[in-house]
mmCIF file of C-alpha atoms in Angstrom:
data_model
loop_
_atom_site.group_PDB
_atom_site.id
_atom_site.type_symbol
_atom_site.label_atom_id
_atom_site.label_comp_id
_atom_site.label_asym_id
_atom_site.label_seq_id
_atom_site.Cartn_x
_atom_site.Cartn_y
_atom_site.Cartn_z
ATOM 1 C CA PRO F 503 176.011 -54.858 230.484
ATOM 2 C CA ASN F 504 172.824 -53.944 228.584
ATOM 3 C CA TYR F 505 174.833 -51.620 226.363
ATOM 4 C CA ILE F 506 177.330 -54.271 225.272
ATOM 5 C CA LEU F 507 174.771 -57.087 225.029
ATOM 6 C CA ASN F 508 172.391 -55.106 222.845
ATOM 7 C CA CYS F 509 174.793 -52.937 220.858
ATOM 8 C CA GLY F 510 177.705 -55.348 220.512
ATOM 9 C CA LEU F 511 175.912 -58.401 219.153
ATOM 10 C CA GLY F 512 177.821 -58.092 215.893
ATOM 11 C CA ILE F 513 181.117 -58.892 217.625
ATOM 12 C CA LEU F 514 180.186 -62.533 218.184
ATOM 13 C CA ILE F 515 178.374 -62.860 214.857
ATOM 14 C CA LEU F 516 181.385 -61.511 212.935
ATOM 15 C CA ILE F 517 183.741 -64.008 214.556
ATOM 16 C CA GLY F 518 181.202 -66.803 214.091
ATOM 17 C CA ALA F 519 180.762 -65.862 210.430
ATOM 18 C CA GLY F 520 184.529 -65.963 209.946
ATOM 19 C CA VAL F 521 184.698 -69.495 211.340
ATOM 20 C CA PHE F 522 181.658 -70.522 209.261
ATOM 21 C CA VAL F 523 183.159 -69.327 205.981
ATOM 22 C CA LEU F 524 186.386 -71.208 206.717
ATOM 23 C CA ILE F 525 184.429 -74.422 207.234
ATOM 24 C CA LYS F 526 181.869 -73.958 204.447
ATOM 25 C CA SER F 527 183.964 -72.164 201.820
ATOM 26 C CA SER F 528 183.186 -74.624 199.007
ATOM 27 C CA TRP F 529 179.460 -74.517 199.732
ATOM 28 C CA LEU F 530 179.495 -70.709 199.844
ATOM 29 C CA LEU F 531 181.442 -70.369 196.589
ATOM 30 C CA GLY F 532 179.145 -72.826 194.870
ATOM 31 C CA GLY F 533 176.045 -71.053 196.136
ATOM 32 C CA ILE F 534 177.193 -67.621 194.939
ATOM 33 C CA THR F 535 178.191 -69.003 191.539
ATOM 34 C CA ASN F 536 174.873 -70.820 191.113
ATOM 35 C CA ILE F 537 172.766 -67.814 192.100
ATOM 36 C CA PHE F 538 174.636 -65.159 190.125
ATOM 37 C CA GLY F 539 176.018 -67.349 187.359
ATOM 38 C CA SER F 540 179.607 -66.259 187.951
ATOM 39 C CA ASP F 541 182.267 -66.205 190.659
ATOM 40 C CA ASN F 542 182.962 -62.534 189.844
ATOM 41 C CA PHE F 543 180.444 -61.612 192.542
ATOM 42 C CA VAL F 544 182.276 -63.375 195.368
ATOM 43 C CA CYS F 545 184.341 -60.398 196.572
ATOM 44 C CA VAL F 546 181.406 -57.989 196.448
ATOM 45 C CA ILE F 547 178.943 -60.287 198.193
ATOM 46 C CA ALA F 548 181.433 -61.293 200.893
ATOM 47 C CA SER F 549 182.341 -57.646 201.571
ATOM 48 C CA ALA F 550 178.690 -56.565 201.645
ATOM 49 C CA LEU F 551 177.710 -59.363 204.031
ATOM 50 C CA ILE F 552 180.565 -58.474 206.379
ATOM 51 C CA CYS F 553 179.402 -54.841 206.290
ATOM 52 C CA LEU F 554 175.842 -55.932 207.050
ATOM 53 C CA ILE F 555 176.923 -57.950 210.081
ATOM 54 C CA ALA F 556 179.209 -55.124 211.254
ATOM 55 C CA SER F 557 176.216 -52.766 211.211
ATOM 56 C CA MET F 558 174.706 -54.864 214.016
ATOM 57 C CA ASN F 559 177.305 -53.187 216.229
ATOM 58 C CA ASP F 560 175.657 -49.850 216.910
ATOM 59 C CA MET F 561 177.564 -48.653 219.970
ATOM 60 C CA SER F 562 177.880 -45.095 218.704
ATOM 61 C CA ALA F 563 174.162 -44.607 217.963
ATOM 62 C CA PRO F 564 172.957 -44.376 221.604
ATOM 63 C CA SER F 565 176.262 -43.203 223.100
ATOM 64 C CA ILE F 566 175.247 -39.542 223.499
ATOM 65 C CA SER F 567 171.807 -40.392 224.879
ATOM 66 C CA LEU F 568 173.321 -42.769 227.442
ATOM 67 C CA GLU F 569 174.896 -39.770 229.170
ATOM 68 C CA GLY F 570 171.352 -38.918 230.247
ATOM 69 C CA LYS F 571 170.867 -36.118 232.734
ATOM 70 C CA ASN F 572 174.529 -36.451 233.702
ATOM 71 C CA ILE F 573 175.723 -35.162 230.342
ATOM 72 C CA TRP F 574 176.807 -31.991 232.132
ATOM 73 C CA ILE F 575 179.670 -34.022 233.628
ATOM 74 C CA ALA F 576 181.088 -34.784 230.173
ATOM 75 C CA GLN F 577 180.533 -31.167 229.163
ATOM 76 C CA SER F 578 182.379 -29.828 232.208
ATOM 77 C CA LEU F 579 185.435 -32.070 231.905
ATOM 78 C CA PRO F 580 188.715 -30.411 230.823
ATOM 79 C CA VAL F 581 188.338 -31.801 227.303
ATOM 80 C CA THR F 582 186.797 -30.293 224.194
ATOM 81 C CA SER F 583 183.465 -31.427 222.771
ATOM 82 C CA TRP F 584 185.363 -32.837 219.801
ATOM 83 C CA GLN F 585 187.510 -34.980 222.092
ATOM 84 C CA ALA F 586 184.388 -36.322 223.802
ATOM 85 C CA ILE F 587 182.786 -37.171 220.451
ATOM 86 C CA LYS F 588 186.006 -38.771 219.183
ATOM 87 C CA ALA F 589 186.188 -40.945 222.301
ATOM 88 C CA LYS F 590 182.727 -42.345 221.555
ATOM 89 C CA ARG F 591 183.631 -42.912 217.921
ATOM 90 C CA ASN F 592 186.902 -44.602 218.858
ATOM 91 C CA CYS F 593 185.098 -46.913 221.292
ATOM 92 C CA HIS F 594 182.874 -48.061 218.435
ATOM 93 C CA LEU F 595 185.894 -48.510 216.156
ATOM 94 C CA LEU F 596 187.873 -50.475 218.739
ATOM 95 C CA LEU F 597 185.044 -52.909 219.440
ATOM 96 C CA THR F 598 184.023 -53.344 215.797
ATOM 97 C CA CYS F 599 187.165 -53.086 213.658
ATOM 98 C CA VAL F 600 188.942 -56.026 215.306
ATOM 99 C CA PRO F 601 186.161 -58.623 214.784
ATOM 100 C CA THR F 602 185.477 -57.165 211.327
ATOM 101 C CA LEU F 603 189.134 -57.620 210.408
ATOM 102 C CA ILE F 604 189.101 -61.192 211.738
ATOM 103 C CA CYS F 605 186.008 -62.006 209.671
ATOM 104 C CA SER F 606 187.478 -60.387 206.555
ATOM 105 C CA VAL F 607 190.777 -62.263 206.865
ATOM 106 C CA CYS F 608 188.901 -65.548 207.324
ATOM 107 C CA ALA F 609 186.865 -64.772 204.194
ATOM 108 C CA VAL F 610 190.032 -64.018 202.221
ATOM 109 C CA ILE F 611 191.650 -67.285 203.332
ATOM 110 C CA ALA F 612 188.536 -69.304 202.525
ATOM 111 C CA LEU F 613 187.443 -67.687 199.265
ATOM 112 C CA LYS F 614 190.929 -67.123 197.775
ATOM 113 C CA PRO F 615 190.291 -63.946 195.753
ATOM 114 C CA THR F 616 192.906 -62.092 193.707
ATOM 115 C CA VAL F 617 195.447 -59.975 195.584
ATOM 116 C CA LEU F 618 193.496 -56.794 194.830
ATOM 117 C CA GLY F 619 190.264 -58.561 195.723
ATOM 118 C CA ALA F 620 191.744 -59.636 199.060
ATOM 119 C CA VAL F 621 192.859 -56.089 199.827
ATOM 120 C CA MET F 622 189.400 -54.711 199.052
ATOM 121 C CA MET F 623 187.616 -57.448 201.009
ATOM 122 C CA ILE F 624 189.541 -56.189 204.029
ATOM 123 C CA ALA F 625 189.468 -52.459 203.256
ATOM 124 C CA MET F 626 185.804 -52.064 202.271
ATOM 125 C CA PRO F 627 184.323 -53.381 205.552
ATOM 126 C CA LEU F 628 186.772 -51.299 207.613
ATOM 127 C CA VAL F 629 185.842 -48.110 205.741
ATOM 128 C CA PHE F 630 182.192 -49.027 206.271
ATOM 129 C CA VAL F 631 182.765 -49.425 210.030
ATOM 130 C CA LEU F 632 184.294 -45.935 210.156
ATOM 131 C CA PHE F 633 181.309 -44.545 208.243
ATOM 132 C CA PHE F 634 178.825 -46.371 210.476
ATOM 133 C CA SER F 635 180.505 -45.162 213.678
ATOM 134 C CA MET F 636 180.102 -41.543 212.602
ATOM 135 C CA ILE F 637 176.598 -41.806 211.153
ATOM 136 C CA GLY F 638 175.472 -43.232 214.498
ATOM 137 C CA LEU F 639 176.950 -40.275 216.365
ATOM 138 C CA ALA F 640 175.493 -37.755 213.917
ATOM 139 C CA LEU F 641 172.015 -39.261 214.252
ATOM 140 C CA ASN F 642 172.244 -39.356 218.035
ATOM 141 C CA LEU F 643 173.285 -35.713 218.152
ATOM 142 C CA LYS F 644 170.292 -34.845 215.964
ATOM 143 C CA TYR F 645 167.864 -37.048 217.922
ATOM 144 C CA PRO F 646 169.128 -37.275 221.516
ATOM 145 C CA ASN F 647 167.092 -38.683 224.391
ATOM 146 C CA LEU F 648 168.512 -37.515 227.685
ATOM 147 C CA LYS F 649 165.354 -37.856 229.806
ATOM 148 C CA TRP F 650 165.210 -41.636 230.101
ATOM 149 C CA THR F 651 164.722 -43.454 233.408
ATOM 150 C CA ASN F 652 165.880 -46.861 232.156
ATOM 151 C CA GLU F 653 169.034 -47.225 230.061
ATOM 152 C CA ILE F 654 167.275 -49.754 227.821
ATOM 153 C CA THR F 655 165.193 -46.889 226.401
ATOM 154 C CA PRO F 656 167.982 -45.122 224.455
ATOM 155 C CA ILE F 657 169.545 -48.468 223.532
ATOM 156 C CA LYS F 658 166.446 -50.134 222.083
ATOM 157 C CA GLN F 659 163.857 -47.436 221.496
ATOM 158 C CA SER F 660 165.731 -44.425 220.152
ATOM 159 C CA MET F 661 165.375 -42.986 216.666
ATOM 160 C CA SER F 662 169.142 -42.891 216.164
ATOM 161 C CA VAL F 663 169.575 -46.620 216.814
ATOM 162 C CA PHE F 664 166.652 -47.563 214.558
ATOM 163 C CA VAL F 665 167.733 -45.375 211.649
ATOM 164 C CA SER F 666 171.446 -46.192 211.870
ATOM 165 C CA MET F 667 170.955 -49.956 212.076
ATOM 166 C CA PHE F 668 168.405 -50.231 209.282
ATOM 167 C CA GLY F 669 170.334 -47.645 207.286
ATOM 168 C CA GLY F 670 173.450 -49.793 207.659
ATOM 169 C CA TRP F 671 171.585 -52.839 206.399
ATOM 170 C CA ILE F 672 170.174 -50.942 203.429
ATOM 171 C CA TYR F 673 173.602 -49.502 202.554
ATOM 172 C CA SER F 674 175.172 -52.970 202.736
ATOM 173 C CA ILE F 675 172.484 -54.455 200.493
ATOM 174 C CA LEU F 676 172.932 -51.541 198.092
ATOM 175 C CA ILE F 677 176.669 -52.288 197.880
ATOM 176 C CA MET F 678 175.799 -55.875 196.995
ATOM 177 C CA PHE F 679 173.117 -55.347 194.363
ATOM 178 C CA ALA F 680 174.460 -52.171 192.747
ATOM 179 C CA TYR F 681 177.220 -54.295 191.243
ATOM 180 C CA TYR F 682 174.787 -56.514 189.335
ATOM 181 C CA PRO F 683 174.133 -54.088 186.421
ATOM 182 C CA LEU F 684 177.835 -53.171 186.356
ATOM 183 C CA SER F 685 179.219 -56.713 186.449
ATOM 184 C CA GLY F 686 179.617 -56.892 182.678
ATOM 185 C CA ILE F 687 181.510 -53.600 182.576
ATOM 186 C CA ILE F 688 183.938 -53.586 185.507
ATOM 187 C CA SER F 689 185.537 -56.197 187.739
ATOM 188 C CA SER F 690 184.396 -56.715 191.308
ATOM 189 C CA GLU F 691 187.745 -55.396 192.560
ATOM 190 C CA ILE F 692 187.372 -52.086 190.711
ATOM 191 C CA TYR F 693 183.768 -51.832 191.875
ATOM 192 C CA LEU F 694 184.827 -52.264 195.505
ATOM 193 C CA ILE F 695 187.488 -49.583 195.073
ATOM 194 C CA GLY F 696 184.749 -47.240 193.870
ATOM 195 C CA ALA F 697 182.388 -48.249 196.692
ATOM 196 C CA ALA F 698 185.135 -47.727 199.273
ATOM 197 C CA ALA F 699 185.980 -44.334 197.751
ATOM 198 C CA VAL F 700 182.344 -43.190 197.906
ATOM 199 C CA THR F 701 182.057 -44.423 201.494
ATOM 200 C CA GLY F 702 185.326 -42.664 202.322
ATOM 201 C CA LEU F 703 183.977 -39.385 200.950
ATOM 202 C CA LEU F 704 180.890 -39.810 203.124
ATOM 203 C CA CYS F 705 183.231 -40.343 206.083
ATOM 204 C CA LEU F 706 185.010 -37.066 205.324
ATOM 205 C CA ALA F 707 181.676 -35.240 205.122
ATOM 206 C CA LEU F 708 180.515 -36.732 208.431
ATOM 207 C CA HIS F 709 183.868 -35.960 210.067
ATOM 208 C CA SER F 710 183.545 -32.335 208.997
ATOM 209 C CA TRP F 711 179.944 -32.112 210.238
ATOM 210 C CA LEU F 712 180.758 -33.696 213.597
ATOM 211 C CA LYS F 713 183.758 -31.428 214.126
ATOM 212 C CA LYS F 714 181.921 -28.221 213.219
ATOM 213 C CA LYS F 715 178.210 -28.584 213.963
ATOM 214 C CA GLY F 716 178.257 -31.745 216.049
ATOM 215 C CA THR F 717 180.506 -30.232 218.691
ATOM 216 C CA LYS F 718 178.206 -27.215 219.031
ATOM 217 C CA ILE F 719 175.153 -29.438 219.438
ATOM 218 C CA PHE F 720 176.955 -31.538 222.061
ATOM 219 C CA ALA F 721 177.988 -28.464 224.043
ATOM 220 C CA GLU F 722 174.406 -27.168 224.096
ATOM 221 C CA LEU F 723 172.642 -30.393 225.116
#
């Protein structure tokens, strides 16, 4: 229960945000236009905010540490280290992708972007969730805490949770504000394609690291 309550807070917030944007779409559009002077920023800001809320779901960040002293059980099961790591990643994806998709679809319905903008408002947050699921695992493999006596310790007080959550917020804010100097050069849709591509490349790098070095670290814990 502590794990879901503390690491899955984003699930409820994502769904709540989706409902909010449906109700307050005119207010939100007007606010973005007034602040930035153009509605070109709508897709980028909406996508970045969804990413920021999704980063509140940090199930993967303490997932290795939560094995505690019983990690030998996972290591002795008739599955490979990669399968064990993938299971933790997939748990994060299952619990985060669905509410993220719901929030994104609500934002698309409410904000009425272009077709390409709608596609990217859905795709960008989902790529971010994949990235965030793997960065949490990578950090937890680098900074595991298997000697806890209370499960709250790895959930609330571990380096991996702190770095992944604040890193997710910073990355989301970077996605938002990096478009400002580029807004006169490229459209928000093209910018989001580029942001999703960069995030996708980071996902490939993390996937490679987890499969090669991450599995070795897991086996030796």
